[in-house]
Amino acid sequence: MDIWQRKPYKEIEVEVLVVGGGAAGATAAIAAAREGAATLLVERYGFLGGISTQVLDTFYGFYTPGSHPRKVVGGIPDEIVEALAQHDSMLIRPNTYGAGNGITYNPEILKVVWETLAIRAGVKILFHTLAVEVSVNRERIETVTAATKSGFLRIRPRVVVDASGDADIAALAGVPYESASHGPVQALTTTFRLLNVDLQRATQVTRKELHERMAQAIAEGAYDLPRKEGSVHISPLPGVMATNMTRVVEVDPTDIEQLSQAEIEGRRQALEYFRFLRERVPGYERACLAGLSVQIGVRESRRIWGRYRLTREDVLNGRKFEDAIAQCGAPIEEHHAGKDTRWEYLPEGETYHIPYRCLLPANCEGLIVAGRCLSADHDAHASVRSMGQCMAMGQAAGVAAAWAAQHKTTPAEIPISRLQERLRQIGAILD
């Protein structure tokens, strides 16, 4: 029997379905539930946070770069940071490349913070649940089928928030998108953490010195280091440093064979960078590998075609939009196939708006995307994908989804002034 002909173990109806429990999805679910919508969040791992707990340990995008940083993200994201602070599990530090202050945290504590806020808001969470099929009728999603340990689950939502990162739901629903088949996507990175580091000596190694040591090691042929300007930074944990060094290139993250090979290559590179640090950099002589990222970090995969497409020019010119739902001052940070990273900055203190239309697919009603799968070109995406902006987009998507579900309308028909008013009321910073 065809597996798709099997009867699902359960059918459920919800007002808002959020697919993906990363920074965007978890925030979206919290926002939707707080607005009174019956909200279901499905996540393929056994914890929330996505890249924020699987790969990284720093929120970027909360502050503008430059000598006078300005906070541009607020609301639910503030509550996340405050909860981390209550656990003595965060610190604010300058970005290695001048891209604005980062909020570095303990990812293990963050897992609990995300789910605590979600549960308190009334979100129903299903872990170990992967959305695999979508049925569409007249350009509107009718059902989403998910694979679980208990069997196939069929969900009938009024509104869906696709926060899968890879625009999985949008792609299954036939929404047009750009991906690796249309041009290069950014490199992937396996991160790792080191314990038993002599912090006093390690933190005295400047970025310039670290990169010079990398360049020398590469020139000597002693190490295979694909990226010559990777970074290592302090964490809230004593004696622990976190890295962002490896570079796996020319991978389509939506191709399972390529992604599998990327996971293997990322871990191989991580051990090589670990060897380099122990043997060539002061302070790391007695360091131990504390852990590799749960999965390889994917910066870019599918980017949908929405009702508006954010462009490179919008970013660098600090463009403002009437349907703004968030703002961003992060530079374009492109991790290309070379050994370095391309950085392009906005004017000092400047930001651009993220239009609500970038979250709305061009040809699918009842669907909102949030996070790095928004509608943007390659260069704009290299700025707007920052974690703070993903959280801000999730917050807007959750409020909009709840409003649409409760008013039995579509996300595109929501009065933008109403959405913006509500976002400001809950602490979002739109201007």
CSV table of C-alpha atoms in Angstrom, one decimal:
chain,number,residue,atom,x,y,z
A,1,MET,CA,0.0,0.0,0.0
A,2,ASP,CA,1.2,3.5,-0.8
A,3,ILE,CA,2.1,5.2,2.5
A,4,TRP,CA,0.1,8.3,1.5
A,5,GLN,CA,-3.0,6.1,1.3
A,6,ARG,CA,-2.7,5.1,4.9
A,7,LYS,CA,-5.2,6.7,7.3
A,8,PRO,CA,-3.5,9.2,9.6
A,9,TYR,CA,-3.4,8.4,13.2
A,10,LYS,CA,-5.1,11.6,14.0
A,11,GLU,CA,-6.7,14.6,12.4
A,12,ILE,CA,-6.7,18.0,14.2
A,13,GLU,CA,-7.9,21.5,13.5
A,14,VAL,CA,-6.1,24.6,14.7
A,15,GLU,CA,-6.3,28.3,14.1
A,16,VAL,CA,-2.6,28.8,13.6
A,17,LEU,CA,-0.1,26.2,12.6
A,18,VAL,CA,3.6,27.2,13.0
A,19,VAL,CA,6.0,24.9,11.2
A,20,GLY,CA,9.5,25.1,12.6
A,21,GLY,CA,10.5,26.0,16.1
A,22,GLY,CA,13.6,28.1,15.4
A,23,ALA,CA,14.0,31.7,16.5
A,24,ALA,CA,11.4,32.9,14.0
A,25,GLY,CA,8.9,30.0,14.6
A,26,ALA,CA,9.1,29.9,18.4
A,27,THR,CA,8.6,33.7,18.5
A,28,ALA,CA,5.7,33.4,16.0
A,29,ALA,CA,4.0,30.7,18.0
A,30,ILE,CA,4.3,32.7,21.3
A,31,ALA,CA,2.9,35.8,19.6
A,32,ALA,CA,0.0,34.0,18.0
A,33,ALA,CA,-1.0,32.2,21.2
A,34,ARG,CA,-0.8,35.4,23.2
A,35,GLU,CA,-3.2,37.0,20.8
A,36,GLY,CA,-5.7,34.3,21.7
A,37,ALA,CA,-5.3,31.9,18.7
A,38,ALA,CA,-5.3,28.2,19.2
A,39,THR,CA,-1.7,27.6,18.1
A,40,LEU,CA,0.2,24.4,17.3
A,41,LEU,CA,3.9,24.4,16.8
A,42,VAL,CA,5.6,21.4,15.1
A,43,GLU,CA,9.3,21.0,15.4
A,44,ARG,CA,11.4,18.1,13.9
A,45,TYR,CA,14.0,18.2,16.8
A,46,GLY,CA,13.3,17.5,20.5
A,47,PHE,CA,13.8,21.2,21.5
A,48,LEU,CA,13.1,24.7,20.3
A,49,GLY,CA,15.5,27.3,19.0
A,50,GLY,CA,16.6,26.0,15.7
A,51,ILE,CA,19.9,27.5,14.7
A,52,SER,CA,20.0,29.5,17.9
A,53,THR,CA,20.3,26.4,20.0
A,54,GLN,CA,21.6,23.8,17.5
A,55,VAL,CA,24.4,25.8,15.9
A,56,LEU,CA,25.0,29.3,17.3
A,57,ASP,CA,25.3,31.0,20.7
A,58,THR,CA,24.8,34.6,19.7
A,59,PHE,CA,21.9,36.9,18.7
A,60,TYR,CA,23.0,39.4,16.1
A,61,GLY,CA,20.8,42.2,14.7
A,62,PHE,CA,19.5,43.6,18.0
A,63,TYR,CA,21.8,46.6,17.6
A,64,THR,CA,23.0,48.8,14.8
A,65,PRO,CA,26.8,48.7,14.2
A,66,GLY,CA,29.0,51.7,14.7
A,67,SER,CA,30.2,53.9,17.5
A,68,HIS,CA,26.7,54.7,18.7
A,69,PRO,CA,24.7,51.4,18.7
A,70,ARG,CA,20.9,51.7,18.7
A,71,LYS,CA,18.6,48.9,19.7
A,72,VAL,CA,16.2,48.0,16.8
A,73,VAL,CA,14.5,44.8,18.0
A,74,GLY,CA,12.1,44.6,20.8
A,75,GLY,CA,9.0,42.8,22.3
A,76,ILE,CA,9.1,39.1,22.8
A,77,PRO,CA,12.9,39.0,21.8
A,78,ASP,CA,13.5,41.2,24.9
A,79,GLU,CA,11.8,38.7,27.1
A,80,ILE,CA,14.0,36.0,25.8
A,81,VAL,CA,17.1,38.0,26.6
A,82,GLU,CA,15.8,39.0,30.0
A,83,ALA,CA,15.1,35.3,30.9
A,84,LEU,CA,18.6,34.4,29.9
A,85,ALA,CA,19.9,37.2,32.1
A,86,GLN,CA,17.9,35.9,35.0
A,87,HIS,CA,19.7,32.6,34.6
A,88,ASP,CA,23.0,34.4,34.5
A,89,SER,CA,23.5,32.9,31.0
A,90,MET,CA,24.1,35.8,28.6
A,91,LEU,CA,26.6,38.6,27.9
A,92,ILE,CA,26.8,41.4,25.4
A,93,ARG,CA,30.0,41.6,23.3
A,94,PRO,CA,31.2,43.5,20.3
A,95,ASN,CA,31.0,41.6,17.0
A,96,THR,CA,34.4,40.5,15.7
A,97,TYR,CA,33.9,42.4,12.4
A,98,GLY,CA,32.1,45.5,13.6
A,99,ALA,CA,28.6,44.3,12.8
A,100,GLY,CA,27.1,45.5,16.0
A,101,ASN,CA,26.9,44.1,19.5
A,102,GLY,CA,26.0,40.5,19.9
A,103,ILE,CA,24.1,38.8,22.7
A,104,THR,CA,26.0,35.7,23.5
A,105,TYR,CA,24.2,33.0,25.7
A,106,ASN,CA,24.3,29.5,26.9
A,107,PRO,CA,22.3,27.5,24.2
A,108,GLU,CA,21.3,24.8,26.8
A,109,ILE,CA,19.5,27.4,28.9
A,110,LEU,CA,18.0,29.0,25.9
A,111,LYS,CA,16.3,25.7,25.0
A,112,VAL,CA,14.4,25.9,28.3
A,113,VAL,CA,13.7,29.6,27.9
A,114,TRP,CA,12.0,29.2,24.5
A,115,GLU,CA,9.7,26.3,25.6
A,116,THR,CA,8.9,27.9,28.9
A,117,LEU,CA,7.6,31.1,27.2
A,118,ALA,CA,5.8,29.0,24.6
A,119,ILE,CA,4.0,26.8,27.2
A,120,ARG,CA,3.1,29.8,29.3
A,121,ALA,CA,1.5,31.5,26.2
A,122,GLY,CA,-0.6,28.4,25.6
A,123,VAL,CA,1.2,27.0,22.6
A,124,LYS,CA,0.7,23.3,21.9
A,125,ILE,CA,4.2,21.9,21.0
A,126,LEU,CA,4.8,18.7,19.1
A,127,PHE,CA,8.5,17.7,18.9
A,128,HIS,CA,9.9,15.0,16.6
A,129,THR,CA,7.3,16.1,14.0
A,130,LEU,CA,8.2,16.8,10.4
A,131,ALA,CA,5.8,18.3,7.9
A,132,VAL,CA,6.0,16.3,4.7
A,133,GLU,CA,2.9,17.1,2.6
A,134,VAL,CA,0.6,20.0,1.8
A,135,SER,CA,-2.8,19.9,0.1
A,136,VAL,CA,-3.9,23.1,-1.6
A,137,ASN,CA,-7.3,24.1,-2.9
A,138,ARG,CA,-7.7,27.3,-4.9
A,139,GLU,CA,-4.3,28.6,-3.8
A,140,ARG,CA,-5.1,28.1,-0.1
A,141,ILE,CA,-3.6,25.5,2.1
A,142,GLU,CA,-6.2,23.0,3.4
A,143,THR,CA,-4.1,20.5,5.2
A,144,VAL,CA,-0.6,19.9,6.3
A,145,THR,CA,0.5,16.3,6.9
A,146,ALA,CA,3.3,15.6,9.3
A,147,ALA,CA,5.3,12.4,10.0
A,148,THR,CA,5.6,11.5,13.7
A,149,LYS,CA,6.6,8.6,15.8
A,150,SER,CA,2.9,7.8,16.2
A,151,GLY,CA,2.2,7.9,12.5
A,152,PHE,CA,1.0,10.5,10.1
A,153,LEU,CA,-0.8,13.5,11.5
A,154,ARG,CA,-3.2,15.5,9.4
A,155,ILE,CA,-3.6,19.2,10.4
A,156,ARG,CA,-6.3,21.5,9.2
A,157,PRO,CA,-5.2,25.1,10.0
A,158,ARG,CA,-6.8,28.4,9.2
A,159,VAL,CA,-3.4,30.0,8.8
A,160,VAL,CA,0.1,28.6,8.4
A,161,VAL,CA,3.3,30.2,9.4
A,162,ASP,CA,6.2,28.7,7.5
A,163,ALA,CA,9.2,29.1,9.8
A,164,SER,CA,11.0,26.0,8.5
A,165,GLY,CA,14.0,28.1,7.4
A,166,ASP,CA,14.0,26.2,4.0
A,167,ALA,CA,10.5,27.4,3.1
A,168,ASP,CA,9.4,23.7,3.1
A,169,ILE,CA,5.7,24.4,3.4
A,170,ALA,CA,5.8,27.2,0.8
A,171,ALA,CA,7.7,24.9,-1.7
A,172,LEU,CA,5.2,22.0,-1.1
A,173,ALA,CA,2.4,24.5,-1.7
A,174,GLY,CA,3.8,25.5,-5.1
A,175,VAL,CA,5.1,28.9,-4.1
A,176,PRO,CA,7.9,30.1,-6.5
A,177,TYR,CA,11.3,30.5,-4.9
A,178,GLU,CA,15.0,31.0,-5.6
A,179,SER,CA,17.5,28.5,-4.4
A,180,ALA,CA,20.9,27.0,-5.2
A,181,SER,CA,19.6,26.0,-8.6
A,182,HIS,CA,19.2,29.7,-9.5
A,183,GLY,CA,22.6,30.9,-8.3
A,184,PRO,CA,25.1,30.5,-5.4
A,185,VAL,CA,23.9,30.3,-1.8
A,186,GLN,CA,26.0,31.0,1.1
A,187,ALA,CA,28.5,28.5,2.6
A,188,LEU,CA,27.5,26.3,5.5
A,189,THR,CA,29.3,26.1,8.8
A,190,THR,CA,29.7,23.5,11.6
A,191,THR,CA,30.4,25.3,14.8
A,192,PHE,CA,32.2,23.9,17.8
A,193,ARG,CA,32.9,24.8,21.4
A,194,LEU,CA,36.1,24.4,23.4
A,195,LEU,CA,36.5,24.0,27.1
A,196,ASN,CA,39.6,24.2,29.4
A,197,VAL,CA,40.8,27.3,27.5
A,198,ASP,CA,43.2,29.7,29.2
A,199,LEU,CA,41.0,32.7,28.6
A,200,GLN,CA,43.5,35.2,29.9
A,201,ARG,CA,46.0,34.2,27.2
A,202,ALA,CA,43.5,33.3,24.5
A,203,THR,CA,41.6,36.6,24.6
A,204,GLN,CA,44.9,38.5,24.2
A,205,VAL,CA,45.2,37.1,20.7
A,206,THR,CA,43.9,39.8,18.4
A,207,ARG,CA,41.8,39.1,15.3
A,208,LYS,CA,44.7,40.2,13.1
A,209,GLU,CA,47.1,37.8,14.8
A,210,LEU,CA,44.7,34.9,14.6
A,211,HIS,CA,44.2,35.4,10.9
A,212,GLU,CA,48.0,35.8,10.4
A,213,ARG,CA,48.5,32.5,12.1
A,214,MET,CA,45.9,30.9,9.9
A,215,ALA,CA,47.4,32.3,6.8
A,216,GLN,CA,50.8,31.0,7.8
A,217,ALA,CA,49.5,27.6,8.6
A,218,ILE,CA,47.7,27.4,5.2
A,219,ALA,CA,50.8,28.6,3.3
A,220,GLU,CA,52.9,26.0,5.0
A,221,GLY,CA,50.5,23.3,3.9
A,222,ALA,CA,50.3,22.0,7.5
A,223,TYR,CA,46.5,22.4,7.8
A,224,ASP,CA,43.5,22.2,5.6
A,225,LEU,CA,41.7,25.4,6.6
A,226,PRO,CA,39.1,26.4,3.9
A,227,ARG,CA,38.4,29.7,5.6
A,228,LYS,CA,41.3,31.9,6.6
A,229,GLU,CA,39.4,34.5,8.8
A,230,GLY,CA,37.2,32.5,11.0
A,231,SER,CA,36.4,33.8,14.5
A,232,VAL,CA,36.4,32.5,18.1
A,233,HIS,CA,34.8,34.3,21.0
A,234,ILE,CA,34.1,34.2,24.7
A,235,SER,CA,30.9,32.6,26.2
A,236,PRO,CA,29.0,32.9,29.5
A,237,LEU,CA,30.7,29.7,30.6
A,238,PRO,CA,34.1,29.8,32.4
A,239,GLY,CA,36.9,28.5,30.3
A,240,VAL,CA,34.7,28.0,27.2
A,241,MET,CA,35.3,29.6,23.8
A,242,ALA,CA,32.9,29.2,20.8
A,243,THR,CA,33.9,29.2,17.2
A,244,ASN,CA,32.6,30.1,13.7
A,245,MET,CA,35.3,28.9,11.5
A,246,THR,CA,34.5,26.0,9.1
A,247,ARG,CA,33.3,26.6,5.5
A,248,VAL,CA,31.5,24.1,3.4
A,249,VAL,CA,30.8,25.5,-0.1
A,250,GLU,CA,28.7,24.8,-3.2
A,251,VAL,CA,26.0,22.9,-1.4
A,252,ASP,CA,22.3,22.9,-2.0
A,253,PRO,CA,20.9,22.5,1.5
A,254,THR,CA,17.6,21.2,0.2
A,255,ASP,CA,19.3,18.2,-1.5
A,256,ILE,CA,19.5,15.4,1.0
A,257,GLU,CA,22.6,13.8,-0.5
A,258,GLN,CA,24.5,17.1,-0.7
A,259,LEU,CA,23.4,18.0,2.9
A,260,SER,CA,24.5,14.7,4.2
A,261,GLN,CA,28.0,15.1,2.7
A,262,ALA,CA,28.1,18.6,4.0
A,263,GLU,CA,27.5,17.3,7.6
A,264,ILE,CA,30.4,14.9,7.2
A,265,GLU,CA,32.7,17.6,5.7
A,266,GLY,CA,31.8,20.2,8.4
A,267,ARG,CA,32.8,17.8,11.2
A,268,ARG,CA,36.0,16.9,9.4
A,269,GLN,CA,36.9,20.6,9.1
A,270,ALA,CA,35.9,21.3,12.7
A,271,LEU,CA,38.5,18.8,14.0
A,272,GLU,CA,41.2,20.4,11.7
A,273,TYR,CA,40.4,23.9,13.0
A,274,PHE,CA,40.5,22.4,16.6
A,275,ARG,CA,44.0,21.0,15.9
A,276,PHE,CA,45.1,24.3,14.5
A,277,LEU,CA,44.0,26.2,17.6
A,278,ARG,CA,45.6,23.7,20.0
A,279,GLU,CA,48.9,23.6,18.1
A,280,ARG,CA,49.3,27.2,16.9
A,281,VAL,CA,47.3,29.6,19.1
A,282,PRO,CA,48.3,30.7,22.7
A,283,GLY,CA,45.7,29.7,25.3
A,284,TYR,CA,44.4,26.6,23.5
A,285,GLU,CA,47.2,24.2,24.3
A,286,ARG,CA,45.1,22.2,26.8
A,287,ALA,CA,41.7,22.9,25.3
A,288,CYS,CA,39.2,20.0,24.8
A,289,LEU,CA,36.4,19.7,22.3
A,290,ALA,CA,33.2,20.4,24.2
A,291,GLY,CA,30.8,19.7,21.4
A,292,LEU,CA,29.9,20.1,17.7
A,293,SER,CA,26.8,21.9,16.5
A,294,VAL,CA,23.8,19.6,16.4
A,295,GLN,CA,23.6,20.0,12.7
A,296,ILE,CA,25.6,22.1,10.2
A,297,GLY,CA,24.5,25.7,10.1
A,298,VAL,CA,22.6,26.7,6.9
A,299,ARG,CA,22.7,30.4,6.1
A,300,GLU,CA,20.7,30.3,2.9
A,301,SER,CA,18.5,27.9,1.0
A,302,ARG,CA,15.1,28.7,-0.5
A,303,ARG,CA,14.0,32.4,-0.7
A,304,ILE,CA,10.4,32.7,-1.7
A,305,TRP,CA,9.0,35.1,-4.3
A,306,GLY,CA,6.7,37.3,-2.2
A,307,ARG,CA,4.5,40.3,-2.9
A,308,TYR,CA,7.6,42.4,-2.5
A,309,ARG,CA,11.3,41.4,-2.9
A,310,LEU,CA,13.8,43.1,-0.6
A,311,THR,CA,16.8,44.1,-2.6
A,312,ARG,CA,20.5,45.0,-2.1
A,313,GLU,CA,19.7,48.6,-3.0
A,314,ASP,CA,16.9,48.7,-0.3
A,315,VAL,CA,19.4,47.5,2.3
A,316,LEU,CA,22.4,49.7,1.5
A,317,ASN,CA,20.2,52.8,1.0
A,318,GLY,CA,18.3,52.3,4.2
A,319,ARG,CA,14.9,52.3,2.5
A,320,LYS,CA,11.8,52.7,4.5
A,321,PHE,CA,8.4,51.1,3.7
A,322,GLU,CA,4.8,51.9,4.7
A,323,ASP,CA,4.1,48.3,5.6
A,324,ALA,CA,7.2,47.9,7.9
A,325,ILE,CA,7.0,45.2,10.5
A,326,ALA,CA,10.6,45.3,11.6
A,327,GLN,CA,13.9,47.1,10.9
A,328,CYS,CA,17.5,46.0,10.4
A,329,GLY,CA,20.9,47.7,10.5
A,330,ALA,CA,23.0,44.6,10.0
A,331,PRO,CA,25.6,44.7,7.1
A,332,ILE,CA,25.6,42.4,4.1
A,333,GLU,CA,27.6,39.5,5.3
A,334,GLU,CA,28.2,37.1,2.5
A,335,HIS,CA,30.0,33.8,3.2
A,336,HIS,CA,30.9,33.0,-0.3
A,337,ALA,CA,33.0,30.1,-1.7
A,338,GLY,CA,36.3,31.9,-1.1
A,339,LYS,CA,38.5,32.0,2.0
A,340,ASP,CA,37.2,35.3,3.2
A,341,THR,CA,33.8,37.0,3.8
A,342,ARG,CA,32.3,39.9,2.0
A,343,TRP,CA,31.1,42.7,4.2
A,344,GLU,CA,29.1,45.8,3.1
A,345,TYR,CA,27.8,48.3,5.6
A,346,LEU,CA,24.9,50.7,5.8
A,347,PRO,CA,25.7,54.3,6.6
A,348,GLU,CA,26.6,54.9,10.2
A,349,GLY,CA,23.5,54.4,12.4
A,350,GLU,CA,21.2,53.7,9.5
A,351,THR,CA,18.5,51.0,9.2
A,352,TYR,CA,16.1,49.8,6.6
A,353,HIS,CA,12.6,48.5,7.0
A,354,ILE,CA,11.4,44.9,6.4
A,355,PRO,CA,8.1,45.1,4.6
A,356,TYR,CA,5.2,42.9,5.6
A,357,ARG,CA,4.8,42.0,1.9
A,358,CYS,CA,8.1,40.1,2.0
A,359,LEU,CA,6.4,37.6,4.3
A,360,LEU,CA,3.5,37.0,2.0
A,361,PRO,CA,3.9,34.5,-0.9
A,362,ALA,CA,2.8,35.8,-4.2
A,363,ASN,CA,0.3,33.0,-5.0
A,364,CYS,CA,-0.8,31.3,-1.8
A,365,GLU,CA,-3.4,32.6,0.6
A,366,GLY,CA,-3.4,31.7,4.3
A,367,LEU,CA,0.4,31.3,4.4
A,368,ILE,CA,3.0,33.6,6.0
A,369,VAL,CA,6.7,32.9,6.0
A,370,ALA,CA,9.0,34.1,8.7
A,371,GLY,CA,12.8,34.0,9.1
A,372,ARG,CA,15.5,33.5,6.5
A,373,CYS,CA,13.0,32.1,3.8
A,374,LEU,CA,11.5,35.6,3.3
A,375,SER,CA,11.3,37.2,-0.1
A,376,ALA,CA,14.7,38.9,-0.7
A,377,ASP,CA,17.5,38.8,-3.2
A,378,HIS,CA,20.8,37.1,-2.4
A,379,ASP,CA,22.6,40.2,-1.1
A,380,ALA,CA,19.6,41.6,0.9
A,381,HIS,CA,19.2,38.2,2.4
A,382,ALA,CA,22.8,38.3,3.6
A,383,SER,CA,21.8,41.1,5.9
A,384,VAL,CA,18.2,40.4,6.9
A,385,ARG,CA,18.9,36.8,8.0
A,386,SER,CA,20.3,38.0,11.3
A,387,MET,CA,18.8,36.2,14.3
A,388,GLY,CA,17.3,39.4,15.8
A,389,GLN,CA,15.4,40.1,12.5
A,390,CYS,CA,14.2,36.5,12.3
A,391,MET,CA,12.7,36.9,15.7
A,392,ALA,CA,11.1,40.2,14.8
A,393,MET,CA,9.7,38.7,11.6
A,394,GLY,CA,8.3,35.8,13.6
A,395,GLN,CA,6.7,38.2,16.1
A,396,ALA,CA,4.9,40.0,13.2
A,397,ALA,CA,3.9,36.8,11.5
A,398,GLY,CA,2.4,35.4,14.7
A,399,VAL,CA,0.3,38.5,15.4
A,400,ALA,CA,-0.8,38.6,11.8
A,401,ALA,CA,-1.7,34.9,11.7
A,402,ALA,CA,-3.8,35.2,14.8
A,403,TRP,CA,-5.6,38.2,13.5
A,404,ALA,CA,-6.3,36.5,10.2
A,405,ALA,CA,-7.5,33.3,11.8
A,406,GLN,CA,-9.8,35.0,14.3
A,407,HIS,CA,-11.3,37.3,11.7
A,408,LYS,CA,-11.6,34.5,9.1
A,409,THR,CA,-9.7,36.5,6.5
A,410,THR,CA,-6.3,36.1,4.8
A,411,PRO,CA,-3.0,37.6,6.0
A,412,ALA,CA,-2.8,39.8,2.9
A,413,GLU,CA,-6.2,41.4,3.9
A,414,ILE,CA,-5.1,42.5,7.3
A,415,PRO,CA,-5.1,46.4,7.7
A,416,ILE,CA,-1.4,47.1,8.0
A,417,SER,CA,-2.0,50.0,10.3
A,418,ARG,CA,-3.8,47.6,12.7
A,419,LEU,CA,-0.9,45.1,12.6
A,420,GLN,CA,1.7,47.9,13.2
A,421,GLU,CA,-0.3,49.3,16.0
A,422,ARG,CA,-0.4,46.0,17.8
A,423,LEU,CA,3.2,45.3,17.2
A,424,ARG,CA,4.2,48.6,18.8
A,425,GLN,CA,1.9,47.8,21.7
A,426,ILE,CA,3.8,44.6,22.5
A,427,GLY,CA,7.2,46.3,22.2
A,428,ALA,CA,8.3,45.9,18.6
A,429,ILE,CA,10.5,48.7,17.3
A,430,LEU,CA,9.3,49.7,13.8
A,431,ASP,CA,11.0,53.1,13.4
